[in-house]
XYZ file of C-alpha atoms in Angstrom:
503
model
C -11.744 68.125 171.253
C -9.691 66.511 168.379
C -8.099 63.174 169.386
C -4.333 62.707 168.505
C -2.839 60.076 167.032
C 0.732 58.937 168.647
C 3.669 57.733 166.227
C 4.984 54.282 167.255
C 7.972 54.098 170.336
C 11.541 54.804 169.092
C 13.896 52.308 168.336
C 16.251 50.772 170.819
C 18.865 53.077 171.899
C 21.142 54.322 174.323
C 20.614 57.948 175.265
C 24.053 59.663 176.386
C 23.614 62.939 178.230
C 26.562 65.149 178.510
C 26.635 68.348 180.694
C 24.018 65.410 183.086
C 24.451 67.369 186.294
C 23.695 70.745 184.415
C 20.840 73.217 184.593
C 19.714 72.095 181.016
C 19.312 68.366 181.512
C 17.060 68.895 184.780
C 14.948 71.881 183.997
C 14.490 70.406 180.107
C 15.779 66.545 179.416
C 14.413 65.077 182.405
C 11.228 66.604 181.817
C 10.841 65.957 178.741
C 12.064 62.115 179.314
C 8.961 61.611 181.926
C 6.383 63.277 178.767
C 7.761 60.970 176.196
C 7.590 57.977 178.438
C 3.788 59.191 179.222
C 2.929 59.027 176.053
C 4.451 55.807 174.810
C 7.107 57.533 172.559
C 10.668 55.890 174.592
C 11.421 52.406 173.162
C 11.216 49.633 176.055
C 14.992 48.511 175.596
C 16.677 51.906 176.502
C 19.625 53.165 177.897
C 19.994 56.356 179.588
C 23.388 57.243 180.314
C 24.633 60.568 182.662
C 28.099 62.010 181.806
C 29.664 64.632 184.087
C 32.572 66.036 185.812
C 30.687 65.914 189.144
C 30.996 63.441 192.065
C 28.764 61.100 191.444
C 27.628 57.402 191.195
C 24.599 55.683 189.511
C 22.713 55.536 192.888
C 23.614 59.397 193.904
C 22.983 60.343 189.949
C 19.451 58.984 190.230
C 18.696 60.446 193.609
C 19.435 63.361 192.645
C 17.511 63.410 189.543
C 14.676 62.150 192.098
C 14.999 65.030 194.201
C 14.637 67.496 191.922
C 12.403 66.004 188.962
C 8.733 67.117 190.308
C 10.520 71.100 190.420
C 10.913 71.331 187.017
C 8.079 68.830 185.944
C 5.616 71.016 187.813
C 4.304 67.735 189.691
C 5.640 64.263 190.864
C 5.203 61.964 188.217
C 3.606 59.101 188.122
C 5.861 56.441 190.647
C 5.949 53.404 188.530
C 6.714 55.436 185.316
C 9.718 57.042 187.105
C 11.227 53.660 189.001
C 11.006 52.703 185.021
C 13.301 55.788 183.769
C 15.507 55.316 186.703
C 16.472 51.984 186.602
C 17.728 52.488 183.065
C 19.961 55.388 184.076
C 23.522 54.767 184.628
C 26.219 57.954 185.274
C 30.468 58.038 184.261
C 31.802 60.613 186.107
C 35.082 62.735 184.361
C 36.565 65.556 182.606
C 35.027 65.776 178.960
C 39.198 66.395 178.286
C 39.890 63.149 179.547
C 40.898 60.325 176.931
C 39.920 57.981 180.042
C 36.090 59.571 180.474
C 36.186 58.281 177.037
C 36.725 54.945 177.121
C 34.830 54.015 180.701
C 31.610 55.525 178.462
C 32.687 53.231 175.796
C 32.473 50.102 178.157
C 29.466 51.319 179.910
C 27.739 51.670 176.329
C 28.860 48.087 176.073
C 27.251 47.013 178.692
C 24.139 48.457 177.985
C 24.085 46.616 174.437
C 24.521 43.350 176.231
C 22.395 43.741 179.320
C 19.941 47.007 177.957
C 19.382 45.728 174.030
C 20.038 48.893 173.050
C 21.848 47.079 169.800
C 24.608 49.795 169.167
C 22.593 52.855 168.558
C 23.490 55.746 170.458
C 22.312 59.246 170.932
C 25.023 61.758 172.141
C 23.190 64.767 173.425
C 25.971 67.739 174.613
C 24.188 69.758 177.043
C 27.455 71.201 177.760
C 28.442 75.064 177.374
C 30.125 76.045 173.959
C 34.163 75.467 174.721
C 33.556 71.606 175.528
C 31.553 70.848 171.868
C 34.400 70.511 169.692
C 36.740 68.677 172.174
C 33.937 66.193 173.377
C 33.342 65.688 169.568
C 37.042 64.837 168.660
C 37.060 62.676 171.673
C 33.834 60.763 170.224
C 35.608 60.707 166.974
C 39.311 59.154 168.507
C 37.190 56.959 170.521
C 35.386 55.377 167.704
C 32.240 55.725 169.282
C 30.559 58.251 166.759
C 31.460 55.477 163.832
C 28.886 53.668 162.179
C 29.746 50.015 161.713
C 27.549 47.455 160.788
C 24.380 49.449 159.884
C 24.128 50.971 163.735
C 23.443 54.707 163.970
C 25.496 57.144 166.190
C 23.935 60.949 166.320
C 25.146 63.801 168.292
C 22.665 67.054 169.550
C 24.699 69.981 169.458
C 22.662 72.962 171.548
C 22.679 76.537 170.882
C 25.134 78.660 170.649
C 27.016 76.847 166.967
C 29.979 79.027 167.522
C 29.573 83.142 168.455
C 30.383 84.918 164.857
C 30.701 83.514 161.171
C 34.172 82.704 161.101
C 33.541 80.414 164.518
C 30.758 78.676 163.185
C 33.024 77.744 160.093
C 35.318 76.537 161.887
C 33.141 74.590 164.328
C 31.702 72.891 161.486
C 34.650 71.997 160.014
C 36.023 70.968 162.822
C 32.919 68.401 164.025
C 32.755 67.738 160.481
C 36.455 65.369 160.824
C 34.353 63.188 163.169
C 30.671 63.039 161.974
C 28.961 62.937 159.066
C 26.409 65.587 158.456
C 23.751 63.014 158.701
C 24.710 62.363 162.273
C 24.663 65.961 163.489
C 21.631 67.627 164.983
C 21.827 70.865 165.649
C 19.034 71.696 168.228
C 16.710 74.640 168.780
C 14.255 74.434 171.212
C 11.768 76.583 169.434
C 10.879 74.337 166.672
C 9.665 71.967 169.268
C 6.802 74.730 170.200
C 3.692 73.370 168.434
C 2.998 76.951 166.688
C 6.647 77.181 165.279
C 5.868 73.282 163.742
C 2.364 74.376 162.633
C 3.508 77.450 160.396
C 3.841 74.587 157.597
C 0.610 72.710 158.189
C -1.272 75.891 158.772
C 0.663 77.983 155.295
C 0.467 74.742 153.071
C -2.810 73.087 153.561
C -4.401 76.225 153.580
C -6.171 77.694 150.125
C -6.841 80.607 151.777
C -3.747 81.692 152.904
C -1.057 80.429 150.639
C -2.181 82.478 148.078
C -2.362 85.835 149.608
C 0.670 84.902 151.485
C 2.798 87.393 149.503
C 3.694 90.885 148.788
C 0.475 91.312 146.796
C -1.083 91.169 150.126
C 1.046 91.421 153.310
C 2.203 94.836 153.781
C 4.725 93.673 156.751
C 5.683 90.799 158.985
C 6.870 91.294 162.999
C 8.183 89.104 164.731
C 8.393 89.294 168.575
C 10.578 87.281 171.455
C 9.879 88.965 174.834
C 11.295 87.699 178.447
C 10.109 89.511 181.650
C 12.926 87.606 183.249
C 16.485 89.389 183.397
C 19.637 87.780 182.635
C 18.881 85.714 186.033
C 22.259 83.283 186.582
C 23.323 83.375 182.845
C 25.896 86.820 183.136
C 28.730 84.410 182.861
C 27.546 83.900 179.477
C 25.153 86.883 178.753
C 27.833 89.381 179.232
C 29.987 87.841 176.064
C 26.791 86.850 173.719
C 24.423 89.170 174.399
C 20.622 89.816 172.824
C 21.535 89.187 169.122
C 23.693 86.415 169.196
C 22.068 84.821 171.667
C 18.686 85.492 169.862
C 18.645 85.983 166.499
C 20.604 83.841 164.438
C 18.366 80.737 166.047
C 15.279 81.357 167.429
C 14.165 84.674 164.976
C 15.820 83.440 162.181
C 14.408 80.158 162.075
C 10.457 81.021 162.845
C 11.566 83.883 159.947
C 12.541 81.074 157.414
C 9.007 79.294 158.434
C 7.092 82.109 157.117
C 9.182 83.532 154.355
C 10.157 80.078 152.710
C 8.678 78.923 149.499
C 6.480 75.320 149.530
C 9.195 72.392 149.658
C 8.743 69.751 147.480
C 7.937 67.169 150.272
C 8.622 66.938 154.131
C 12.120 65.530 153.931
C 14.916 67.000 156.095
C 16.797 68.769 153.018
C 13.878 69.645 151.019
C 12.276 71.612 153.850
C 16.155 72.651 154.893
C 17.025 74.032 150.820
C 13.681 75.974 150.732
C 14.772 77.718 154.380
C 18.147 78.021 153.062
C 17.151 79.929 149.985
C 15.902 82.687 152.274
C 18.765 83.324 154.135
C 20.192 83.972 151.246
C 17.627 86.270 149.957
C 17.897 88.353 152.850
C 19.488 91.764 151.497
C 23.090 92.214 153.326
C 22.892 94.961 156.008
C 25.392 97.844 155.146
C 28.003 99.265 157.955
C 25.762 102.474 157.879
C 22.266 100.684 157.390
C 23.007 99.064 160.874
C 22.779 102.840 162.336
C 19.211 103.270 160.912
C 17.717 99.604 160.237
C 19.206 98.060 163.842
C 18.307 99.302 167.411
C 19.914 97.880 170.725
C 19.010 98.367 174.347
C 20.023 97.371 177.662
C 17.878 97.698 180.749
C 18.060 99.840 183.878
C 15.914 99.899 186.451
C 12.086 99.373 186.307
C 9.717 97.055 187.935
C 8.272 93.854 187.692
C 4.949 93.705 188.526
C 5.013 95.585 191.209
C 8.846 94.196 192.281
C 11.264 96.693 192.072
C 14.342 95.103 189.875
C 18.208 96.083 189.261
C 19.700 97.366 186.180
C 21.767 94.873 184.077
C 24.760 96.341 184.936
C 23.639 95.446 188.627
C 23.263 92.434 188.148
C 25.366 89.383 189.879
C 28.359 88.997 187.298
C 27.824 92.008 185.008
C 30.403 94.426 184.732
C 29.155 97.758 185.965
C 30.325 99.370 182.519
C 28.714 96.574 180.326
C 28.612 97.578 176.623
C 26.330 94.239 176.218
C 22.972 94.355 174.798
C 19.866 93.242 176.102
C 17.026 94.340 173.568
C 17.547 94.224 169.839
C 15.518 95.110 167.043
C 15.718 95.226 162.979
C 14.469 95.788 159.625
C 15.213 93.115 157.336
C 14.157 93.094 153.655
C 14.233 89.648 151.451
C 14.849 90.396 147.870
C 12.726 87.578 146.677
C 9.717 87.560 144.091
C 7.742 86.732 147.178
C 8.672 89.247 149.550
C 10.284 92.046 147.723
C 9.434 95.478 149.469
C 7.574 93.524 152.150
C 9.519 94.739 155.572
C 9.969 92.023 158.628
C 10.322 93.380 161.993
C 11.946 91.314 164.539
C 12.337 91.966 168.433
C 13.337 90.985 171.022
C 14.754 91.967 174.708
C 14.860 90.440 178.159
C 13.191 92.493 181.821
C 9.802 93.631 178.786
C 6.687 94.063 180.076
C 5.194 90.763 179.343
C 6.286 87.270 178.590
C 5.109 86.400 174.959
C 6.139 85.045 171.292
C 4.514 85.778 168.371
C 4.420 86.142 164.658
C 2.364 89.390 163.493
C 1.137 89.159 159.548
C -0.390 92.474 158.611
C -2.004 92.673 155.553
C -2.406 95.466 153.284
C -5.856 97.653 153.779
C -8.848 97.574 151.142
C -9.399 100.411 149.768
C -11.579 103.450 150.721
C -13.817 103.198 147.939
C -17.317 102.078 149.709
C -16.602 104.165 153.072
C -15.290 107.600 151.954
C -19.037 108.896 152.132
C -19.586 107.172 155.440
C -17.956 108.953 158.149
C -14.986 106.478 158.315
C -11.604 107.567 158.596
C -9.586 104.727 158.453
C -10.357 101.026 157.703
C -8.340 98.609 160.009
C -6.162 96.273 158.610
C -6.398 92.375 158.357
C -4.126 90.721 161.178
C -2.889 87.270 161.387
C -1.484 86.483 164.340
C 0.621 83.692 165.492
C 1.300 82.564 169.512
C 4.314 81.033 169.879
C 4.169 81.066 173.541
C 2.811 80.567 176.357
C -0.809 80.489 174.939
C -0.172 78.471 171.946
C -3.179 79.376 168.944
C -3.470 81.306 165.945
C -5.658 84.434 165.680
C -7.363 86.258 162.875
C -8.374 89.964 163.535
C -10.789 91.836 161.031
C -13.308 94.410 161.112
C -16.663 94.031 161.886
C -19.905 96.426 161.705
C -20.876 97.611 165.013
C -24.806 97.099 165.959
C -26.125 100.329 165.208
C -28.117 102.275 162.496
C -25.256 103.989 161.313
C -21.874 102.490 159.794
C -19.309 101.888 162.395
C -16.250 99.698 162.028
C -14.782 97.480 164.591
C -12.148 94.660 164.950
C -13.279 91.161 166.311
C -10.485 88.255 166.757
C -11.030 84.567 165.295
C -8.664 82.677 167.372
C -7.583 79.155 167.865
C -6.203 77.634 170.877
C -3.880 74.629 171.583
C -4.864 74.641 174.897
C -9.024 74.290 173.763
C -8.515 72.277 170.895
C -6.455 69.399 171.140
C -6.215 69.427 175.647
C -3.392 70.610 177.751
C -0.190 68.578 177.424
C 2.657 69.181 179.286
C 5.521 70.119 177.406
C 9.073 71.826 177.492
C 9.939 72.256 174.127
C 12.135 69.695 173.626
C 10.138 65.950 173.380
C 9.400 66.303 169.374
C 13.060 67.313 168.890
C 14.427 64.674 171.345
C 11.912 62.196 169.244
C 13.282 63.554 166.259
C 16.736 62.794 167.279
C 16.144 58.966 168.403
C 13.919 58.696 165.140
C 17.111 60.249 162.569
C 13.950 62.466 161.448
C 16.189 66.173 160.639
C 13.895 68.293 159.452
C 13.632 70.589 162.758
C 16.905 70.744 163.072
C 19.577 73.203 161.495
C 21.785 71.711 158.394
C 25.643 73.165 158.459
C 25.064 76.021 155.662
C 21.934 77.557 157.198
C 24.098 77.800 160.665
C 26.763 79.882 158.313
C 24.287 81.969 156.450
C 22.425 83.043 159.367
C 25.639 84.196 161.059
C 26.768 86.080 157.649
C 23.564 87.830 158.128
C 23.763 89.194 161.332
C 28.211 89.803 160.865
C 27.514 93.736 160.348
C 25.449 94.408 163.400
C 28.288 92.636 165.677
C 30.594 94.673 163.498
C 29.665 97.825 164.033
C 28.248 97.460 167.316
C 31.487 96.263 168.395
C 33.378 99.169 166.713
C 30.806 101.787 168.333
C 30.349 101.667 171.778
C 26.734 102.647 172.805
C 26.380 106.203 174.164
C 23.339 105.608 175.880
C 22.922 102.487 177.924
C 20.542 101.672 180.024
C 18.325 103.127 177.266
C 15.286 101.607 178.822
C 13.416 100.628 181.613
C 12.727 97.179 183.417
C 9.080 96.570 182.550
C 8.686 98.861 179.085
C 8.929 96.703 175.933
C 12.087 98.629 175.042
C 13.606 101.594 173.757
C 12.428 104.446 172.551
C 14.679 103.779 169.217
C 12.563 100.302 168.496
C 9.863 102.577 168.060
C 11.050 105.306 165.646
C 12.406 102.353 163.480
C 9.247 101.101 162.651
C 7.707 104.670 162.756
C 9.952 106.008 159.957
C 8.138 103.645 157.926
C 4.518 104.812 159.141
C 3.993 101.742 161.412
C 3.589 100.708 164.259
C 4.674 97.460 166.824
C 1.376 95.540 167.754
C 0.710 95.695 171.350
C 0.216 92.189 172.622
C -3.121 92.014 174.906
């Protein structure tokens, strides 16, 4: 087993949590608090600071957060290490609309700098849903607590969704954009704190066997694949206006798509690594109004099972209208008119209530030729597969042929594969302790920069276009339990491929 080698604790700092008393913060932040205190990574003099609209004090803030933390750790933690966490957590209760939540936060930050150390540095993490981001920002802004005087660092953490179409995200940058400085904004996505997503560079660029074959000399086609088993569960109130691809695509697919398809940046800085994942965005050819009806597939799910639970429909669902027009499943052909990639189709997926949990990047490779076999009873030769798992079983797998034991020439495909889990020992994670790191450290590179937000929305403008403009004839179009619709099929069978069936 390789041994790991921790960076040092963060700075001093106050961590400011709004949206505290939401699902996010205790089924990710908390968590991810107690790993990063495990390992060393949470400076000594810290502040962590609960802001809500709910009725609460610090004493009833940290019970709660008691109550609940060993849920959504997956085991008590350790009792000293969590008496530490929560006698640094404070809580200001009040409306994020209200100048006066405002300034009690600024006096309780105060007080943390004189009584904490945390020496003026604050992280402002908005775990809040989409409506409140701009307001809590201007807020920050008024209140002066976002400025920077004096050398001290002020960040804010901006979640998923940045805004619901192009023109929104313009306008949400521009807007947070009168407050902060680009430098201070971190937008977060949750999958490049998976190890895999973070290992696509280390595995493409200190590799001298893969880097140069990773082209379209080589690759015949990329897939990648998001599947949830889970329904919409108690997200309709927002589900029902985003939907599959905006809740999907422009983030999570897009930016495990710019891992692969970028080209080598020249170092690991935030805007080299940024530019090069910009650039292919932009290479991605535009979707026309009437490519969407052969290059874009959408589902929604009836009913189906679950194992063997049986399990509603969408549209039966607690909060769904029974006529919902929103989508569930998408899937896509996208082409990016580089030197790299030209005529090398990606695939992406993905869909809630498939048949299996599971996130993965599928290279395929182009075959050899026939040349030796023709004259030896082989039909086919299989192709070269590099395979990428996101999630749950973190690892990388290789899949070739292989002679079969035998006097006569058979072909067969064996797996090389690589395992997190094997390799480096099992360590608890949500997703979110690199990023949160990141965050306290001012290290940007995992996070999105204001123009790749814009581009990825410009990209994805003529599905919601003509999607919204043609209502689907045909929903539920597939079953709880299948990995989708029919259509998903066809659209990679019109090209004479195939999805790969995840084992």
């Amino acid at each position: 087993m390789v041994e790991r080698t921790l960076p040092p604790p963060a700075a001093p700092c106050a961590l400011v949590f709004f949206g505290a008393a939401g699902d996010l913060a205790k089924r990710k932040l908390f968590p991810s608090l107690v790993h990063l205190a495990d390992e060393g990574l949470l400076p000594e003099d810290l502040a962590i600071v609960g802001v809500d609209i709910a009725e609460l004090d610090d004493n009833t803030f940290r019970e709660k957060q008691t109550e609940q933390i060993a849920d959504f750790l997956g085991e008590a933690p350790d009792a000293d290490l969590w008496k530490g966490l929560c006698d640094r957590m404070t809580y200001v209760q009040g409306d994020f609309r209200d100048d006066g939540l405002f300034e009690r936060l600024k006096g309780r930050l105060a007080e943390a700098d004189e009584n904490q150390g945390t020496r003026g540095d604050y992280l402002f993490y908005l775990a809040v849903p989409p409506r409140f981001i701009g307001g809590i920002i201007d807020h920050l802004g008024k209140s002066k607590l976002v400025h920077e005087p004096d050398g001290h660092w002020r960040r804010v953490v901006i979640e998923k969704p940045f805004g619901h179409d192009f023109d929104s995200a313009v306008a949400l940058n521009a807007q947070i954009h009168q407050s902060l400085a680009e430098h201070q904004i971190f937008r977060i996505d949750h999958y490049l704190g998976k190890e895999t997503v973070q290992n696509i560079l280390a595995f493409r660029f200190t590799s001298s066997m893969f880097e140069p074959i990773w082209n379209r000399g080589h690759v015949d086609h990329v897939q990648i694949t998001v599947s949830e088993d889970l329904g919409v569960e108690r997200r309709a109130g927002y589900y029902e206006h985003a939907g599959a691809l905006r809740d999907m695509v422009p983030s999570h697919l897009f930016q495990v798509l710019s891992f692969i398809a970028m080209e080598p940046p020249t170092s690991f800085d935030a805007d080299a690594v940024r530019s090069e994942k910009s650039k292919v965005l932009h290479a991605i050819q535009p979707m026309a109004p009437d490519a969407v009806l052969t290059r874009a597939v959408r589902g929604q799910y009836g009913r189906g099972t679950r194992g063997k639970e049986h399990v509603a429909a969408y549209r039966e669902e607690p909060g769904v209208a029974p006529d919902s027009r929103t989508e569930t499943f998408v899937a896509m052909r996208l082409d990016i008119d580089n030197w790299r990639w030209a005529d090398v189709p990606f695939y992406l997926r993905t869909g809630k209530r498939l048949s299996k949990r599971y996130s993965e990047v599928m290279i395929e490779f182009k075959r050899a030729p026939m040349t030796l076999f023709r004259h030896a009873g082989i039909d086919s030769l299989p192709s070269n597969q590099l395979i990428l798992r996101i999630q749950p079983d973190e690892g990388i797998s290789l899949r070739f042929g292989a002679k079969i034991p035998g006097p006569d020439v058979q072909l067969g495909t064996v797996d090389m594969d690589f395992s997190y889990a094997e390799n480096f020992g099992v360590e608890p994670s949500t997703g979110y302790e690199t990023l949160l790191y990141d965050a306290m450290t001012g290290a940007s590179t995992l996070f999105q920069r204001a123009d790749n937000v814009e581009l990825a929305w410009q990209k994805v403008a003529p599905m919601l276009d003509v999607w919204g403009a043609l209502p689907p004839r045909d929903f539920p179009n597939y079953a709880s339990g299948s990995m989708g619709p029919d259509a998903a099929n066809d659209l990679l069978r019109q090209d004479g491929r195939s999805w790969r069936v995840a084992e």
